[in-house]
Amino acid sequence: QLSDQQKMSESPLSRFRGMYLPPALHPLNKTLVKGGKWKDVDSTQEKRRSFLQDFCKKYNSRKKLRTHLVHLVSRIYVEDRHKVLYCEVPKAGCSNWKRVLMVLNGLAASVHNISHDDVHYGKHLRKLDSYDLKGIYTRLNMYTKAIFVRDPMERLVSAFRDKFEHPNSYYHPVFGKAIIKKYRHNANEEALKTGSGVKFKEFIQYLLDSRRPVGMDIHWEQVSKLCYPCLINYDFIGKFETLEEDANYFLRLVGAPAELKFPKFKDRHSSDERTSAEVVKQYLKELSKEERQLTYDFYYLDYLMFNYTSP
């Protein structure tokens, strides 16, 4: 029994610890979709939705996860005009998705003149955790919720290449220095000072270390922990592998202006080869068989949830 004083001091949010959202998956509203060109994309979409639903029923992670509702929705961006919620998965088209949300919201006229810094540091878009509980619940129940995912190994290698193979004023000094210090024997003074030149094998040692010297980062965090797909019933599951057609179908579903198309351009390091299965294979060669297996195990849930084939 709580004393009155304890009840008063208890955060109103703590009452929501351990709660999860209604399990019902709404049928997609397809009234705004015209013509038969989206038939195949729609059929794929329905398969993905029912696959994830079935997986979540079997896995039943609801019992295992106790966390604040506000934390569950901390990666979800809100676009109120078209009633869209988008959960950000880095390295799966998220920069261009944020550009699209800015255009939908009337914050920009075109996706083509929004800079990378404006997308990521401009604070133009609101996240769902910035609303009060009623605002969060209303939007979760009324808006179309989308998530876009990517093959876990491709996403991981893409994040490594982006953050460690190019100059970076945050990832080198914060992550790079700590990784080199802990995992590189006989590291020279320059590497310890700058944190540049982290090798993929060292990065994987950090990732798999239960006592890693620096915390996790959203660019390589599991999707299951970024977006909680078994707790939040996403209406739309897009994949990086079919990004354009999925994204453009989604835009039709939510009634976006007809001229708005998902941008094709690569956000940064545009001259680099895209991280493909072939590129991933080269990076995985640097790892031992055991490290490869443990890395797969680390992303095991993401592989299962979104029906990706193990590498």
GROMACS .gro file of C-alpha atoms in nm:
model
  311
    1GLN     CA    1   0.000   0.000   0.000
    2LEU     CA    2   0.142   0.336  -0.098
    3SER     CA    3   0.125   0.623   0.146
    4ASP     CA    4  -0.043   0.941   0.016
    5GLN     CA    5   0.297   1.108  -0.002
    6GLN     CA    6   0.441   0.830  -0.217
    7LYS     CA    7   0.139   0.847  -0.445
    8MET     CA    8   0.189   1.220  -0.484
    9SER     CA    9   0.559   1.192  -0.562
   10GLU     CA   10   0.519   0.900  -0.802
   11SER     CA   11   0.568   1.006  -1.162
   12PRO     CA   12   0.239   0.990  -1.355
   13LEU     CA   13   0.427   0.798  -1.623
   14SER     CA   14   0.524   0.515  -1.392
   15ARG     CA   15   0.164   0.399  -1.396
   16PHE     CA   16   0.221   0.308  -1.759
   17ARG     CA   17   0.522   0.091  -1.694
   18GLY     CA   18   0.458  -0.254  -1.831
   19MET     CA   19   0.151  -0.148  -2.029
   20TYR     CA   20   0.136  -0.238  -2.394
   21LEU     CA   21  -0.083  -0.129  -2.676
   22PRO     CA   22  -0.398  -0.291  -2.812
   23PRO     CA   23  -0.306  -0.598  -3.013
   24ALA     CA   24  -0.556  -0.525  -3.291
   25LEU     CA   25  -0.402  -0.464  -3.631
   26HIS     CA   26  -0.620  -0.229  -3.833
   27PRO     CA   27  -0.678  -0.310  -4.199
   28LEU     CA   28  -0.498  -0.055  -4.416
   29ASN     CA   29  -0.723   0.221  -4.547
   30LYS     CA   30  -0.682   0.189  -4.925
   31THR     CA   31  -0.954   0.429  -5.032
   32LEU     CA   32  -0.702   0.686  -5.161
   33VAL     CA   33  -0.511   0.438  -5.379
   34LYS     CA   34  -0.610   0.463  -5.744
   35GLY     CA   35  -0.540   0.217  -6.026
   36GLY     CA   36  -0.408  -0.139  -6.029
   37LYS     CA   37  -0.035  -0.061  -6.042
   38TRP     CA   38   0.005  -0.114  -5.667
   39LYS     CA   39  -0.147  -0.462  -5.659
   40ASP     CA   40   0.182  -0.652  -5.612
   41VAL     CA   41   0.320  -0.406  -5.357
   42ASP     CA   42  -0.004  -0.430  -5.163
   43SER     CA   43   0.002  -0.809  -5.167
   44THR     CA   44   0.362  -0.808  -5.035
   45GLN     CA   45   0.260  -0.559  -4.768
   46GLU     CA   46  -0.023  -0.781  -4.642
   47LYS     CA   47   0.214  -1.080  -4.624
   48ARG     CA   48   0.468  -0.881  -4.421
   49ARG     CA   49   0.202  -0.759  -4.182
   50SER     CA   50   0.057  -1.102  -4.115
   51PHE     CA   51   0.407  -1.255  -4.088
   52LEU     CA   52   0.505  -1.006  -3.816
   53GLN     CA   53   0.172  -1.056  -3.637
   54ASP     CA   54   0.218  -1.433  -3.636
   55PHE     CA   55   0.577  -1.400  -3.518
   56CYS     CA   56   0.476  -1.171  -3.231
   57LYS     CA   57   0.203  -1.411  -3.121
   58LYS     CA   58   0.451  -1.698  -3.111
   59TYR     CA   59   0.732  -1.504  -2.953
   60ASN     CA   60   0.495  -1.330  -2.714
   61SER     CA   61   0.746  -1.065  -2.613
   62ARG     CA   62   0.474  -0.870  -2.432
   63LYS     CA   63   0.543  -1.071  -2.119
   64LYS     CA   64   0.915  -1.007  -2.137
   65LEU     CA   65   0.925  -0.633  -2.188
   66ARG     CA   66   0.850  -0.390  -1.909
   67THR     CA   67   0.918  -0.037  -2.010
   68HIS     CA   68   0.760   0.307  -2.015
   69LEU     CA   69   0.521   0.382  -2.296
   70VAL     CA   70   0.713   0.709  -2.347
   71HIS     CA   71   1.035   0.513  -2.406
   72LEU     CA   72   0.859   0.282  -2.653
   73VAL     CA   73   0.768   0.574  -2.878
   74SER     CA   74   1.088   0.778  -2.844
   75ARG     CA   75   1.204   0.702  -3.202
   76ILE     CA   76   0.870   0.773  -3.367
   77TYR     CA   77   0.826   1.090  -3.575
   78VAL     CA   78   0.485   1.254  -3.606
   79GLU     CA   79   0.330   1.417  -3.913
   80ASP     CA   80  -0.009   1.551  -3.806
   81ARG     CA   81  -0.145   1.678  -4.141
   82HIS     CA   82  -0.157   1.332  -4.303
   83LYS     CA   83  -0.177   1.147  -3.972
   84VAL     CA   84   0.149   0.957  -4.011
   85LEU     CA   85   0.378   0.802  -3.750
   86TYR     CA   86   0.719   0.692  -3.877
   87CYS     CA   87   0.964   0.495  -3.662
   88GLU     CA   88   1.319   0.589  -3.752
   89VAL     CA   89   1.557   0.303  -3.830
   90PRO     CA   90   1.896   0.455  -3.917
   91LYS     CA   91   2.064   0.323  -4.234
   92ALA     CA   92   1.727   0.219  -4.382
   93GLY     CA   93   1.639   0.534  -4.575
   94CYS     CA   94   1.563   0.747  -4.268
   95SER     CA   95   1.720   1.074  -4.392
   96ASN     CA   96   1.503   1.077  -4.703
   97TRP     CA   97   1.201   0.975  -4.498
   98LYS     CA   98   1.252   1.276  -4.273
   99ARG     CA   99   1.273   1.495  -4.584
  100VAL     CA  100   0.941   1.352  -4.701
  101LEU     CA  101   0.781   1.416  -4.360
  102MET     CA  102   0.902   1.778  -4.371
  103VAL     CA  103   0.738   1.827  -4.711
  104LEU     CA  104   0.415   1.657  -4.596
  105ASN     CA  105   0.413   1.886  -4.293
  106GLY     CA  106   0.450   2.199  -4.504
  107LEU     CA  107   0.797   2.273  -4.363
  108ALA     CA  108   0.966   2.251  -4.704
  109ALA     CA  109   0.849   2.281  -5.064
  110SER     CA  110   1.061   1.998  -5.203
  111VAL     CA  111   1.269   1.707  -5.076
  112HIS     CA  112   1.557   1.817  -5.300
  113ASN     CA  113   1.657   2.136  -5.123
  114ILE     CA  114   1.674   2.005  -4.765
  115SER     CA  115   2.032   1.959  -4.646
  116HIS     CA  116   2.160   1.665  -4.439
  117ASP     CA  117   2.218   1.896  -4.140
  118ASP     CA  118   1.869   2.039  -4.168
  119VAL     CA  119   1.725   1.687  -4.166
  120HIS     CA  120   1.920   1.565  -3.864
  121TYR     CA  121   1.985   1.874  -3.654
  122GLY     CA  122   1.707   2.111  -3.756
  123LYS     CA  123   1.452   2.001  -3.492
  124HIS     CA  124   1.171   2.061  -3.741
  125LEU     CA  125   0.985   1.739  -3.675
  126ARG     CA  126   0.821   1.637  -3.349
  127LYS     CA  127   0.865   1.297  -3.193
  128LEU     CA  128   0.580   1.111  -3.031
  129ASP     CA  129   0.736   1.120  -2.683
  130SER     CA  130   0.704   1.501  -2.683
  131TYR     CA  131   0.322   1.475  -2.649
  132ASP     CA  132   0.130   1.408  -2.330
  133LEU     CA  133  -0.006   1.058  -2.268
  134LYS     CA  134  -0.343   1.136  -2.421
  135GLY     CA  135  -0.169   1.276  -2.731
  136ILE     CA  136   0.046   0.965  -2.757
  137TYR     CA  137  -0.245   0.723  -2.725
  138THR     CA  138  -0.468   0.917  -2.965
  139ARG     CA  139  -0.202   0.919  -3.235
  140LEU     CA  140  -0.105   0.555  -3.185
  141ASN     CA  141  -0.467   0.452  -3.230
  142MET     CA  142  -0.567   0.693  -3.508
  143TYR     CA  143  -0.259   0.749  -3.728
  144THR     CA  144  -0.099   0.521  -3.989
  145LYS     CA  145   0.216   0.377  -3.833
  146ALA     CA  146   0.509   0.292  -4.062
  147ILE     CA  147   0.843   0.124  -4.012
  148PHE     CA  148   1.113   0.072  -4.276
  149VAL     CA  149   1.373  -0.198  -4.210
  150ARG     CA  150   1.683  -0.344  -4.375
  151ASP     CA  151   1.879  -0.669  -4.380
  152PRO     CA  152   2.056  -0.653  -4.038
  153MET     CA  153   2.409  -0.727  -4.164
  154GLU     CA  154   2.377  -0.476  -4.448
  155ARG     CA  155   2.253  -0.216  -4.204
  156LEU     CA  156   2.541  -0.290  -3.966
  157VAL     CA  157   2.812  -0.269  -4.234
  158SER     CA  158   2.653   0.046  -4.378
  159ALA     CA  159   2.666   0.209  -4.032
  160PHE     CA  160   3.029   0.107  -3.983
  161ARG     CA  161   3.134   0.245  -4.323
  162ASP     CA  162   2.949   0.571  -4.268
  163LYS     CA  163   3.072   0.640  -3.914
  164PHE     CA  164   3.424   0.498  -3.913
  165GLU     CA  165   3.557   0.505  -4.269
  166HIS     CA  166   3.489   0.875  -4.321
  167PRO     CA  167   3.601   1.172  -4.111
  168ASN     CA  168   3.354   1.216  -3.824
  169SER     CA  169   3.381   1.468  -3.542
  170TYR     CA  170   3.160   1.262  -3.308
  171TYR     CA  171   3.205   0.890  -3.375
  172HIS     CA  172   3.587   0.895  -3.397
  173PRO     CA  173   3.657   1.075  -3.068
  174VAL     CA  174   3.368   0.918  -2.875
  175PHE     CA  175   3.348   0.560  -3.006
  176GLY     CA  176   3.671   0.526  -3.204
  177LYS     CA  177   3.907   0.621  -2.920
  178ALA     CA  178   3.736   0.387  -2.673
  179ILE     CA  179   3.729   0.098  -2.923
  180ILE     CA  180   4.096   0.133  -3.021
  181LYS     CA  181   4.205   0.168  -2.658
  182LYS     CA  182   4.025  -0.151  -2.551
  183TYR     CA  183   4.059  -0.382  -2.851
  184ARG     CA  184   4.381  -0.285  -3.033
  185HIS     CA  185   4.700  -0.416  -2.882
  186ASN     CA  186   5.001  -0.188  -2.927
  187ALA     CA  187   4.788   0.097  -3.064
  188ASN     CA  188   5.001   0.395  -3.164
  189GLU     CA  189   4.965   0.737  -3.006
  190GLU     CA  190   4.800   0.893  -3.312
  191ALA     CA  191   4.521   0.631  -3.322
  192LEU     CA  192   4.460   0.665  -2.946
  193LYS     CA  193   4.445   1.043  -2.980
  194THR     CA  194   4.211   1.069  -3.279
  195GLY     CA  195   4.008   0.747  -3.266
  196SER     CA  196   4.032   0.724  -3.646
  197GLY     CA  197   4.094   0.403  -3.840
  198VAL     CA  198   3.879   0.161  -3.640
  199LYS     CA  199   3.882  -0.180  -3.810
  200PHE     CA  200   3.560  -0.372  -3.868
  201LYS     CA  201   3.681  -0.659  -3.649
  202GLU     CA  202   3.746  -0.414  -3.361
  203PHE     CA  203   3.401  -0.263  -3.410
  204ILE     CA  204   3.244  -0.610  -3.386
  205GLN     CA  205   3.443  -0.686  -3.069
  206TYR     CA  206   3.291  -0.369  -2.918
  207LEU     CA  207   2.941  -0.460  -3.040
  208LEU     CA  208   2.953  -0.808  -2.885
  209ASP     CA  209   3.117  -0.702  -2.558
  210SER     CA  210   2.872  -0.711  -2.265
  211ARG     CA  211   3.106  -0.462  -2.095
  212ARG     CA  212   3.153  -0.239  -2.395
  213PRO     CA  213   3.352   0.076  -2.314
  214VAL     CA  214   3.090   0.308  -2.468
  215GLY     CA  215   2.716   0.256  -2.491
  216MET     CA  216   2.501   0.144  -2.781
  217ASP     CA  217   2.410   0.376  -3.066
  218ILE     CA  218   2.091   0.396  -3.270
  219HIS     CA  219   2.281   0.329  -3.594
  220TRP     CA  220   2.354  -0.031  -3.491
  221GLU     CA  221   2.090  -0.090  -3.223
  222GLN     CA  222   1.851  -0.375  -3.304
  223VAL     CA  223   1.522  -0.269  -3.468
  224SER     CA  224   1.343  -0.474  -3.202
  225LYS     CA  225   1.478  -0.225  -2.944
  226LEU     CA  226   1.438   0.090  -3.151
  227CYS     CA  227   1.079   0.047  -3.265
  228TYR     CA  228   0.932  -0.239  -3.055
  229PRO     CA  229   0.746  -0.402  -3.346
  230CYS     CA  230   0.568  -0.656  -3.123
  231LEU     CA  231   0.428  -0.386  -2.892
  232ILE     CA  232   0.340  -0.118  -3.142
  233ASN     CA  233   0.133  -0.259  -3.424
  234TYR     CA  234   0.281  -0.103  -3.734
  235ASP     CA  235   0.030  -0.069  -4.015
  236PHE     CA  236   0.296  -0.058  -4.283
  237ILE     CA  237   0.626  -0.249  -4.303
  238GLY     CA  238   0.858  -0.117  -4.571
  239LYS     CA  239   1.195  -0.267  -4.661
  240PHE     CA  240   1.511  -0.093  -4.779
  241GLU     CA  241   1.544  -0.360  -5.047
  242THR     CA  242   1.218  -0.237  -5.208
  243LEU     CA  243   1.239   0.115  -5.065
  244GLU     CA  244   1.111   0.327  -5.351
  245GLU     CA  245   0.803   0.128  -5.443
  246ASP     CA  246   0.712   0.067  -5.078
  247ALA     CA  247   0.757   0.434  -4.990
  248ASN     CA  248   0.562   0.562  -5.290
  249TYR     CA  249   0.277   0.319  -5.221
  250PHE     CA  250   0.270   0.437  -4.860
  251LEU     CA  251   0.252   0.800  -4.976
  252ARG     CA  252  -0.052   0.716  -5.190
  253LEU     CA  253  -0.216   0.539  -4.893
  254VAL     CA  254  -0.191   0.846  -4.671
  255GLY     CA  255  -0.311   1.090  -4.938
  256ALA     CA  256   0.020   1.268  -5.005
  257PRO     CA  257   0.025   1.519  -5.293
  258ALA     CA  258   0.051   1.330  -5.625
  259GLU     CA  259   0.374   1.508  -5.721
  260LEU     CA  260   0.554   1.399  -5.401
  261LYS     CA  261   0.776   1.100  -5.473
  262PHE     CA  262   1.027   0.935  -5.244
  263PRO     CA  263   1.374   1.072  -5.333
  264LYS     CA  264   1.626   0.840  -5.495
  265PHE     CA  265   1.946   1.019  -5.398
  266LYS     CA  266   2.201   0.882  -5.151
  267ASP     CA  267   2.217   1.118  -4.857
  268ARG     CA  268   2.594   1.123  -4.795
  269HIS     CA  269   2.915   0.979  -4.941
  270SER     CA  270   2.731   0.957  -5.271
  271SER     CA  271   3.042   0.839  -5.459
  272ASP     CA  272   3.072   0.529  -5.236
  273GLU     CA  273   2.935   0.200  -5.358
  274ARG     CA  274   2.609   0.119  -5.179
  275THR     CA  275   2.637  -0.144  -4.908
  276SER     CA  276   2.512  -0.456  -5.085
  277ALA     CA  277   2.521  -0.828  -4.998
  278GLU     CA  278   2.847  -0.850  -5.195
  279VAL     CA  279   3.005  -0.565  -4.997
  280VAL     CA  280   2.889  -0.724  -4.669
  281LYS     CA  281   3.055  -1.053  -4.766
  282GLN     CA  282   3.393  -0.878  -4.790
  283TYR     CA  283   3.357  -0.730  -4.441
  284LEU     CA  284   3.241  -1.057  -4.286
  285LYS     CA  285   3.560  -1.223  -4.414
  286GLU     CA  286   3.752  -1.019  -4.156
  287LEU     CA  287   3.569  -1.200  -3.875
  288SER     CA  288   3.619  -1.545  -3.732
  289LYS     CA  289   3.342  -1.800  -3.776
  290GLU     CA  290   3.247  -1.754  -3.411
  291GLU     CA  291   3.229  -1.373  -3.443
  292ARG     CA  292   3.006  -1.405  -3.748
  293GLN     CA  293   2.772  -1.639  -3.560
  294LEU     CA  294   2.760  -1.412  -3.253
  295THR     CA  295   2.687  -1.108  -3.470
  296TYR     CA  296   2.401  -1.296  -3.633
  297ASP     CA  297   2.276  -1.397  -3.287
  298PHE     CA  298   2.288  -1.031  -3.181
  299TYR     CA  299   2.040  -0.945  -3.459
  300TYR     CA  300   1.852  -1.274  -3.441
  301LEU     CA  301   1.516  -1.117  -3.355
  302ASP     CA  302   1.543  -0.866  -3.640
  303TYR     CA  303   1.612  -1.153  -3.882
  304LEU     CA  304   1.310  -1.344  -3.757
  305MET     CA  305   1.061  -1.058  -3.726
  306PHE     CA  306   1.111  -0.930  -4.077
  307ASN     CA  307   1.170  -1.263  -4.247
  308TYR     CA  308   1.527  -1.198  -4.358
  309THR     CA  309   1.741  -1.494  -4.467
  310SER     CA  310   2.040  -1.563  -4.247
  311PRO     CA  311   2.366  -1.478  -4.426
   0.00000   0.00000   0.00000
